[in-house]
Each structure stands twice: as structure tokens, then as C-alpha cells.
Tab-separated table of C-alpha atoms in Angstrom:
chain	number	residue	atom	x	y	z
V	1	MET	CA	-1.282	21.250	11.771
V	2	ARG	CA	2.079	19.667	13.254
V	3	LEU	CA	1.669	15.946	14.618
V	4	ARG	CA	4.625	14.159	15.740
V	5	GLY	CA	4.102	10.817	16.874
V	6	GLU	CA	1.961	7.429	15.920
V	7	LEU	CA	-1.130	8.349	13.908
V	8	TYR	CA	-3.524	5.371	13.260
V	9	SER	CA	-6.997	5.901	11.222
V	10	ASP	CA	-9.688	3.205	9.986
V	11	GLU	CA	-11.215	5.835	7.791
V	12	GLU	CA	-9.687	7.789	4.883
V	13	LEU	CA	-7.456	10.909	5.565
V	14	TYR	CA	-6.558	13.860	3.999
V	15	LEU	CA	-3.138	15.801	5.824
V	16	ASP	CA	-2.205	19.380	4.818
V	17	GLY	CA	0.001	19.975	7.752
V	18	GLU	CA	3.184	18.503	8.849
V	19	VAL	CA	3.540	14.927	10.324
V	20	GLU	CA	6.740	13.001	12.051
V	21	GLY	CA	6.347	9.646	13.067
V	22	THR	CA	4.255	6.827	12.001
V	23	VAL	CA	1.132	7.102	9.662
V	24	GLU	CA	-0.804	4.137	9.186
V	25	VAL	CA	-4.351	4.287	7.326
V	26	ARG	CA	-6.552	1.534	6.486
V	27	HIS	CA	-8.336	3.141	3.506
V	28	ARG	CA	-6.830	5.980	1.025
V	29	LEU	CA	-4.320	8.636	2.463
V	30	THR	CA	-4.106	11.732	0.709
V	31	VAL	CA	-1.044	14.393	1.351
V	32	GLY	CA	-2.280	17.525	0.408
V	33	PRO	CA	0.070	20.351	-1.696
V	34	ASN	CA	0.984	21.674	1.821
V	35	GLY	CA	1.519	18.173	3.474
V	36	LYS	CA	5.067	17.645	4.708
V	37	VAL	CA	5.559	14.006	5.963
V	38	LYS	CA	8.609	12.588	7.974
V	39	ALA	CA	7.384	9.054	8.833
V	40	SER	CA	7.307	5.810	7.544
V	41	VAL	CA	3.555	5.141	5.890
V	42	LYS	CA	1.378	2.371	5.511
V	43	ALA	CA	-1.695	2.783	3.341
V	44	LYS	CA	-4.191	0.786	1.474
V	45	GLU	CA	-3.770	3.458	-1.127
V	46	LEU	CA	-1.895	6.727	-1.129
V	47	VAL	CA	-2.150	9.890	-3.058
V	48	VAL	CA	0.663	12.334	-2.647
V	49	SER	CA	0.379	16.052	-3.974
V	50	GLY	CA	2.913	17.068	-0.911
V	51	SER	CA	6.176	15.399	0.111
V	52	ILE	CA	6.903	12.326	1.963
V	53	HIS	CA	10.291	11.408	3.421
V	54	GLY	CA	10.504	8.112	4.766
V	55	ASN	CA	9.504	4.549	3.607
V	56	VAL	CA	5.974	4.097	1.864
V	57	GLU	CA	4.094	0.849	2.015
V	58	ALA	CA	0.675	0.518	-0.033
V	59	THR	CA	-1.164	-2.833	-0.802
V	60	ASP	CA	-3.170	-1.108	-3.825
V	61	ARG	CA	-1.236	1.945	-5.185
V	62	ILE	CA	0.766	5.227	-5.054
V	63	SER	CA	-0.250	7.920	-6.841
V	64	ILE	CA	2.582	10.888	-7.086
V	65	MET	CA	1.113	13.992	-8.382
V	66	THR	CA	2.723	16.755	-10.421
V	67	GLY	CA	5.171	18.777	-8.022
V	68	ALA	CA	4.821	16.026	-5.095
V	69	SER	CA	7.996	14.305	-3.916
V	70	ILE	CA	8.887	10.878	-2.152
V	71	VAL	CA	12.242	10.107	-0.752
V	72	GLY	CA	12.648	6.584	0.504
V	73	ASP	CA	11.797	3.079	-0.653
V	74	VAL	CA	8.230	2.203	-1.329
V	75	LYS	CA	6.416	-1.009	-1.615
V	76	THR	CA	3.354	-1.526	-3.255
V	77	ALA	CA	1.395	-3.415	-6.007
V	78	GLY	CA	1.180	-0.298	-8.683
V	79	ILE	CA	2.770	3.073	-8.599
V	80	VAL	CA	1.743	6.033	-10.668
V	81	ILE	CA	4.165	8.837	-10.823
V	82	GLU	CA	3.098	11.831	-12.829
V	83	ASP	CA	5.602	14.185	-14.888
V	84	GLY	CA	7.041	16.713	-12.679
V	85	ALA	CA	7.158	14.592	-9.467
V	86	TYR	CA	10.195	13.304	-7.604
V	87	PHE	CA	10.932	10.128	-6.497
V	88	LYS	CA	14.108	8.741	-5.118
V	89	GLY	CA	14.287	5.255	-3.764
V	90	GLY	CA	13.705	1.939	-4.569
V	91	ILE	CA	10.623	0.243	-5.760
V	92	ASP	CA	9.436	-3.407	-4.582
V	93	ILE	CA	6.277	-4.041	-6.749
V	94	LEU	CA	3.832	-6.292	-4.923
V	95	ARG	CA	2.158	-9.477	-6.872
V	96	PRO	CA	-1.048	-10.234	-5.568
V	97	GLU	CA	-1.054	-13.745	-4.296
V	98	ALA	CA	-2.709	-16.088	-6.598
V	99	PRO	CA	-6.050	-17.896	-5.073
V	100	LYS	CA	-5.257	-21.444	-4.484
V	101	LYS	CA	-6.722	-23.545	-7.028
V	102	PRO	CA	-9.464	-26.303	-5.486
V	103	GLU	CA	-8.456	-29.910	-6.032
V	104	PRO	CA	-10.769	-31.824	-8.485
V	105	VAL	CA	-13.701	-33.573	-6.788
V	106	ALA	CA	-12.750	-36.820	-8.272
V	107	ALA	CA	-9.334	-36.573	-6.703
V	108	MET	CA	-10.768	-36.704	-3.255
V	109	LEU	CA	-13.072	-39.894	-3.802
V	110	PRO	CA	-11.946	-42.912	-2.469
V	111	LYS	CA	-11.609	-45.158	-5.991
V	112	ALA	CA	-14.351	-47.565	-6.394
V	113	HIS	CA	-13.739	-51.165	-6.990
V	114	SER	CA	-14.654	-53.142	-9.887
V	115	ALA	CA	-17.937	-55.813	-9.394
V	116	GLY	CA	-17.128	-58.714	-9.146
V	117	MET	CA	-12.988	-58.244	-9.140
V	118	LEU	CA	-12.490	-58.817	-5.551
């Protein structure tokens, strides 16, 4: 399979052919051992057994398996590079946003006046 253009998917996707352009997947994207991607890639999770040439962004994790390669910058919360994998580029590790702490209830209540102290 050879695809040129924009590829969007709301489901998990397994690519084992050639893709050129833009790839965006809301869940897991797996690039199989015969997969050759020349594109900017966005996914929740990315597993690479083939090759990617382009910038990659995964909100959860990127796994580069033995024999696989990524040439380009990656942005992710976690990355796994197995022995025998090839990676050339920059890595930007994203920190998950800490949930905002709610204000204590006492701070939100109006201050009570003492009895007889008006």
C-alpha cells in the first residue's frame, strides 16, 4: 500500500506500507516492520517497528522497537528505545499537567462575626 496525503483515524491503526504527508491517530498507531512513513505523525501512543522520517508527537508514549528507526524530533510523555533501534533527533519530554488543587472550603466561606462584638 502506498498513500500520499492526510490520514486521520479515530481508531487504532496498523501501517505496513508507505505513507507520505500527515498522519493523525486518536489512539495507538503501529508502524509495522515493512512500514515506511515520511510524514509528521500525531498519536496517543506510537509503536514503531519500521521507519519514520519526520516529526512525531505522542501524548502517552513512543516505543521504537529493535530494527526500527525514527529520524526527526519527538515530543512525548514517555519513550522506549530498544537495543538495536535507531533514533536521530531531539526529544521533548512532556510533563502531565498536575490537577489544580481545590481551595479549602473554609477560605470560601464568609467570616463570621463574634456574638456581641458589633
